[in-house]
Amino acid sequence: MTTTPPNAEVSLGMPQLPAPDYPAEVRARLEADAKEIIGRYPGSRSALLPLLHLVQSEEGFVSRTGMAFCAELLELTTAEVTAVATFYSMYRRKQGGDYQVGVCTNTLCAVMGGDAIFDALKEHLGVGNNETTEDGKVTLEHIECNAACDFAPVVMVNWEFFDNQTPDSAKRLVDDLREGGTVQPTRGAPLCTYKETARILAGFPDERPGAVEATGGAGPASLVGLRLAKGEAPQRVVRPRDGAHPQNESQPGAAEEGE
């Protein structure tokens, strides 16, 4: 146990100064977007979650400036905004990379190889959990559940799915991201940057050609239960082990094998 000498000076630290405001042109643009968002709701308080995505699309994370902006427009306290921003994991509290790479390490994904993937990526990228590569491209994090257990182990990049991963395919995936190569999710919309994703989550349309139509859909593993409920012959869904993928080398795909 350490004790402070009786005559020692104790520093209480300086109080944190108020958050600086956005530059005038940035604030004007964000205010216009924010008013559009707030107008969607009967009560302005309900607009807080999309407003947090909006400020995150500007800076890449939810800064003190962003939280003060949300509080002012919604007539909330900064404490109320901070409580929400720190509760949900989709809001960053510090600057990160263009691509948030999340590896599911919950039970099923872990058993199927999620832990091995996460360890391989930490070593391959030279970063730890919630750390960003030196080039600012990739932030690595472990995720408790991606809600895609039928495609385990799963990796998400900016909330898009990369199913049935292996350590090698995951390393190829992050290499492609850092090199600026074309990376196609297993299902869902084409990949975009973290800031672009945040703006879409704020409720603004994805205007990229073909993005809205690229909804993906349920894969074979998700439909097994439906087939059984319809009385169809059971099928076994297995993951290929040769590392091949029919569309994108970055992730192996799912395959069906009749019993």
Short mmCIF file of C-alpha atoms in Angstrom, two decimals:
data_model
loop_
_atom_site.label_atom_id
_atom_site.label_comp_id
_atom_site.label_asym_id
_atom_site.label_seq_id
_atom_site.Cartn_x
_atom_site.Cartn_y
_atom_site.Cartn_z
CA MET A 1 0.00 0.00 0.00
CA THR A 2 1.39 3.42 -1.00
CA THR A 3 0.80 6.57 1.00
CA THR A 4 1.24 10.24 0.10
CA PRO A 5 3.87 12.06 2.17
CA PRO A 6 2.22 14.72 4.36
CA ASN A 7 3.98 17.66 2.68
CA ALA A 8 3.65 16.41 -0.90
CA GLU A 9 1.72 18.48 -3.41
CA VAL A 10 -1.42 16.78 -4.69
CA SER A 11 -2.47 17.63 -8.22
CA LEU A 12 -6.20 17.54 -8.79
CA GLY A 13 -5.79 18.11 -12.50
CA MET A 14 -7.29 20.81 -14.66
CA PRO A 15 -11.02 20.65 -15.38
CA GLN A 16 -11.83 19.67 -18.95
CA LEU A 17 -12.54 22.68 -21.12
CA PRO A 18 -15.80 22.86 -23.10
CA ALA A 19 -15.70 21.01 -26.41
CA PRO A 20 -14.79 23.26 -29.34
CA ASP A 21 -17.47 23.88 -31.93
CA TYR A 22 -17.32 22.65 -35.51
CA PRO A 23 -15.99 25.11 -38.11
CA ALA A 24 -18.81 27.30 -39.41
CA GLU A 25 -19.13 25.59 -42.80
CA VAL A 26 -19.12 22.11 -41.24
CA ARG A 27 -21.70 23.08 -38.64
CA ALA A 28 -24.00 24.58 -41.26
CA ARG A 29 -23.87 21.39 -43.32
CA LEU A 30 -24.42 19.14 -40.31
CA GLU A 31 -27.28 21.30 -39.03
CA ALA A 32 -29.10 20.94 -42.36
CA ASP A 33 -28.71 17.15 -42.23
CA ALA A 34 -29.63 17.05 -38.55
CA LYS A 35 -32.86 18.98 -39.10
CA GLU A 36 -33.83 16.50 -41.80
CA ILE A 37 -33.22 13.62 -39.39
CA ILE A 38 -35.08 15.26 -36.49
CA GLY A 39 -38.06 15.92 -38.74
CA ARG A 40 -38.60 12.18 -39.15
CA TYR A 41 -39.59 11.71 -35.52
CA PRO A 42 -42.61 12.93 -33.49
CA GLY A 43 -40.26 13.61 -30.57
CA SER A 44 -36.82 15.09 -31.23
CA ARG A 45 -35.18 12.94 -28.54
CA SER A 46 -35.79 9.87 -30.72
CA ALA A 47 -33.35 11.28 -33.29
CA LEU A 48 -30.33 10.84 -31.02
CA LEU A 49 -29.08 7.53 -32.42
CA PRO A 50 -29.05 8.63 -36.09
CA LEU A 51 -27.58 11.99 -35.07
CA LEU A 52 -24.68 10.19 -33.42
CA HIS A 53 -24.12 8.30 -36.68
CA LEU A 54 -24.23 11.64 -38.51
CA VAL A 55 -21.47 13.22 -36.44
CA GLN A 56 -19.51 9.97 -36.68
CA SER A 57 -19.72 10.22 -40.48
CA GLU A 58 -17.99 13.61 -40.21
CA GLU A 59 -15.08 12.75 -37.92
CA GLY A 60 -14.91 8.98 -37.98
CA PHE A 61 -15.83 8.78 -34.30
CA VAL A 62 -18.16 10.47 -31.80
CA SER A 63 -16.08 13.30 -30.41
CA ARG A 64 -16.92 15.65 -27.54
CA THR A 65 -17.73 18.24 -30.19
CA GLY A 66 -20.14 15.82 -31.83
CA MET A 67 -21.85 15.00 -28.55
CA ALA A 68 -22.21 18.70 -27.68
CA PHE A 69 -23.70 19.29 -31.13
CA CYS A 70 -26.28 16.53 -30.62
CA ALA A 71 -27.12 17.77 -27.12
CA GLU A 72 -27.67 21.32 -28.32
CA LEU A 73 -29.95 20.40 -31.22
CA LEU A 74 -32.01 17.94 -29.18
CA GLU A 75 -32.10 20.06 -26.02
CA LEU A 76 -30.44 17.31 -23.99
CA THR A 77 -27.57 17.46 -21.55
CA THR A 78 -24.17 16.28 -22.69
CA ALA A 79 -24.38 13.67 -19.92
CA GLU A 80 -27.51 12.20 -21.53
CA VAL A 81 -25.83 12.08 -24.93
CA THR A 82 -22.64 10.61 -23.50
CA ALA A 83 -24.63 7.87 -21.74
CA VAL A 84 -26.04 6.73 -25.08
CA ALA A 85 -22.83 7.14 -27.08
CA THR A 86 -20.87 5.03 -24.60
CA PHE A 87 -23.55 2.31 -24.36
CA TYR A 88 -23.61 1.21 -28.00
CA SER A 89 -20.50 -0.38 -29.46
CA MET A 90 -21.21 0.95 -32.98
CA TYR A 91 -20.14 4.41 -31.83
CA ARG A 92 -16.39 4.93 -31.67
CA ARG A 93 -14.92 7.07 -28.91
CA LYS A 94 -11.61 7.61 -30.66
CA GLN A 95 -10.35 7.92 -34.22
CA GLY A 96 -10.03 4.61 -36.06
CA GLY A 97 -9.34 3.17 -39.47
CA ASP A 98 -11.26 3.33 -42.72
CA TYR A 99 -12.33 -0.27 -42.14
CA GLN A 100 -13.54 -1.66 -38.83
CA VAL A 101 -12.71 -5.37 -38.94
CA GLY A 102 -14.65 -7.25 -36.28
CA VAL A 103 -13.98 -10.90 -35.54
CA CYS A 104 -16.69 -12.81 -33.72
CA THR A 105 -15.21 -14.63 -30.74
CA ASN A 106 -18.45 -15.77 -29.15
CA THR A 107 -19.01 -19.44 -28.39
CA LEU A 108 -19.87 -20.97 -31.76
CA CYS A 109 -17.53 -18.79 -33.82
CA ALA A 110 -14.76 -19.40 -31.28
CA VAL A 111 -15.24 -23.17 -31.52
CA MET A 112 -15.27 -22.97 -35.31
CA GLY A 113 -12.04 -20.95 -35.42
CA GLY A 114 -12.88 -17.36 -34.47
CA ASP A 115 -10.24 -17.19 -31.76
CA ALA A 116 -7.62 -18.48 -34.18
CA ILE A 117 -8.65 -15.86 -36.74
CA PHE A 118 -8.46 -13.05 -34.20
CA ASP A 119 -5.02 -14.16 -32.99
CA ALA A 120 -3.79 -14.49 -36.58
CA LEU A 121 -4.98 -10.99 -37.47
CA LYS A 122 -3.41 -9.44 -34.38
CA GLU A 123 -0.06 -10.91 -35.34
CA HIS A 124 -0.47 -10.21 -39.06
CA LEU A 125 -1.49 -6.55 -38.56
CA GLY A 126 0.70 -5.88 -35.53
CA VAL A 127 -2.18 -4.45 -33.50
CA GLY A 128 -4.26 -5.46 -30.50
CA ASN A 129 -7.96 -5.26 -29.83
CA ASN A 130 -9.45 -1.86 -30.79
CA GLU A 131 -6.13 -0.73 -32.24
CA THR A 132 -5.50 0.69 -35.71
CA THR A 133 -2.77 -0.08 -38.21
CA GLU A 134 -0.16 2.60 -38.80
CA ASP A 135 -1.52 3.37 -42.26
CA GLY A 136 -4.93 4.20 -40.77
CA LYS A 137 -6.69 1.60 -42.88
CA VAL A 138 -7.82 -1.12 -40.46
CA THR A 139 -9.08 -1.12 -36.89
CA LEU A 140 -9.29 -4.61 -35.41
CA GLU A 141 -11.79 -5.59 -32.74
CA HIS A 142 -13.30 -8.74 -31.30
CA ILE A 143 -17.08 -8.89 -31.34
CA GLU A 144 -19.21 -10.94 -28.97
CA CYS A 145 -21.76 -11.95 -31.60
CA ASN A 146 -22.39 -11.05 -35.22
CA ALA A 147 -25.79 -12.82 -35.22
CA ALA A 148 -24.66 -15.10 -38.03
CA CYS A 149 -23.93 -18.34 -36.20
CA ASP A 150 -24.97 -20.45 -39.20
CA PHE A 151 -21.99 -19.04 -41.11
CA ALA A 152 -19.42 -19.33 -38.32
CA PRO A 153 -16.72 -18.19 -38.06
CA VAL A 154 -17.77 -14.74 -39.23
CA VAL A 155 -15.83 -11.52 -39.76
CA MET A 156 -17.54 -8.18 -40.31
CA VAL A 157 -16.05 -5.18 -42.09
CA ASN A 158 -17.97 -1.95 -41.50
CA TRP A 159 -20.97 -4.14 -40.56
CA GLU A 160 -20.94 -6.18 -43.78
CA PHE A 161 -20.63 -9.96 -43.54
CA PHE A 162 -17.68 -12.11 -44.54
CA ASP A 163 -18.83 -15.64 -43.78
CA ASN A 164 -17.05 -18.94 -43.17
CA GLN A 165 -13.63 -17.41 -42.65
CA THR A 166 -10.29 -19.03 -41.92
CA PRO A 167 -7.09 -17.40 -40.64
CA ASP A 168 -5.64 -17.37 -44.16
CA SER A 169 -8.75 -15.94 -45.83
CA ALA A 170 -9.03 -13.27 -43.12
CA LYS A 171 -5.41 -12.24 -43.67
CA ARG A 172 -6.02 -11.97 -47.42
CA LEU A 173 -9.10 -9.88 -46.66
CA VAL A 174 -7.27 -7.29 -44.56
CA ASP A 175 -4.40 -7.20 -47.05
CA ASP A 176 -6.86 -6.38 -49.83
CA LEU A 177 -8.41 -3.64 -47.68
CA ARG A 178 -5.05 -2.04 -46.99
CA GLU A 179 -3.96 -2.24 -50.62
CA GLY A 180 -7.18 -0.71 -51.92
CA GLY A 181 -8.28 -3.83 -53.76
CA THR A 182 -11.88 -4.70 -54.57
CA VAL A 183 -13.42 -6.54 -51.66
CA GLN A 184 -16.90 -7.99 -51.96
CA PRO A 185 -18.85 -9.07 -48.85
CA THR A 186 -20.39 -12.52 -48.85
CA ARG A 187 -23.85 -10.93 -48.82
CA GLY A 188 -25.29 -7.47 -48.58
CA ALA A 189 -24.26 -4.16 -50.07
CA PRO A 190 -20.82 -3.43 -51.53
CA LEU A 191 -18.23 -2.33 -49.02
CA CYS A 192 -17.66 1.36 -48.31
CA THR A 193 -15.57 3.28 -45.78
CA TYR A 194 -16.48 3.63 -42.12
CA LYS A 195 -17.51 7.27 -42.52
CA GLU A 196 -19.66 6.44 -45.55
CA THR A 197 -21.26 3.59 -43.62
CA ALA A 198 -22.03 5.92 -40.71
CA ARG A 199 -23.86 8.31 -43.01
CA ILE A 200 -25.98 5.47 -44.38
CA LEU A 201 -26.78 4.39 -40.81
CA ALA A 202 -27.83 7.97 -40.09
CA GLY A 203 -30.64 7.36 -42.57
CA PHE A 204 -29.37 8.91 -45.77
CA PRO A 205 -29.71 6.95 -49.03
CA ASP A 206 -26.85 4.89 -50.39
CA GLU A 207 -26.52 6.44 -53.82
CA ARG A 208 -23.87 4.08 -55.16
CA PRO A 209 -25.05 2.28 -58.33
CA GLY A 210 -26.45 -1.15 -57.48
CA ALA A 211 -25.95 -0.81 -53.72
CA VAL A 212 -29.63 -0.91 -52.79
CA GLU A 213 -30.32 -3.90 -55.02
CA ALA A 214 -27.42 -5.87 -53.52
CA THR A 215 -29.44 -7.16 -50.60
CA GLY A 216 -27.90 -10.63 -50.66
CA GLY A 217 -30.42 -12.90 -48.99
CA ALA A 218 -30.38 -15.97 -46.82
CA GLY A 219 -27.73 -18.54 -47.60
CA PRO A 220 -28.05 -22.32 -47.59
CA ALA A 221 -27.17 -22.63 -43.91
CA SER A 222 -29.96 -20.24 -42.92
CA LEU A 223 -32.56 -22.13 -44.93
CA VAL A 224 -32.00 -25.64 -43.57
CA GLY A 225 -34.58 -25.16 -40.81
CA LEU A 226 -37.12 -23.83 -43.31
CA ARG A 227 -36.62 -26.88 -45.53
CA LEU A 228 -37.12 -29.19 -42.58
CA ALA A 229 -40.28 -27.32 -41.58
CA LYS A 230 -41.62 -27.85 -45.10
CA GLY A 231 -40.90 -31.56 -44.88
CA GLU A 232 -38.14 -31.50 -47.46
CA ALA A 233 -35.24 -33.91 -47.32
CA PRO A 234 -32.60 -32.75 -44.81
CA GLN A 235 -29.35 -31.41 -46.14
CA ARG A 236 -26.01 -30.90 -44.48
CA VAL A 237 -24.26 -27.57 -45.00
CA VAL A 238 -20.49 -27.78 -44.76
CA ARG A 239 -17.67 -25.32 -45.19
CA PRO A 240 -15.06 -26.06 -47.84
CA ARG A 241 -11.60 -26.66 -46.42
CA ASP A 242 -9.54 -26.03 -49.55
CA GLY A 243 -9.64 -22.23 -49.20
CA ALA A 244 -11.32 -21.77 -52.56
CA HIS A 245 -14.14 -19.32 -53.10
CA PRO A 246 -16.32 -19.14 -56.18
CA GLN A 247 -16.51 -15.32 -56.31
CA ASN A 248 -13.88 -13.67 -54.15
CA GLU A 249 -10.62 -15.07 -52.95
CA SER A 250 -10.95 -13.08 -49.72
CA GLN A 251 -13.39 -15.50 -48.14
CA PRO A 252 -14.31 -19.14 -48.65
CA GLY A 253 -17.97 -19.68 -49.46
CA ALA A 254 -20.56 -22.07 -48.16
CA ALA A 255 -21.36 -25.25 -50.01
CA GLU A 256 -24.12 -27.78 -49.79
CA GLU A 257 -23.60 -31.48 -49.60
CA GLY A 258 -26.54 -33.87 -49.72
CA GLU A 259 -26.57 -36.62 -47.19
#
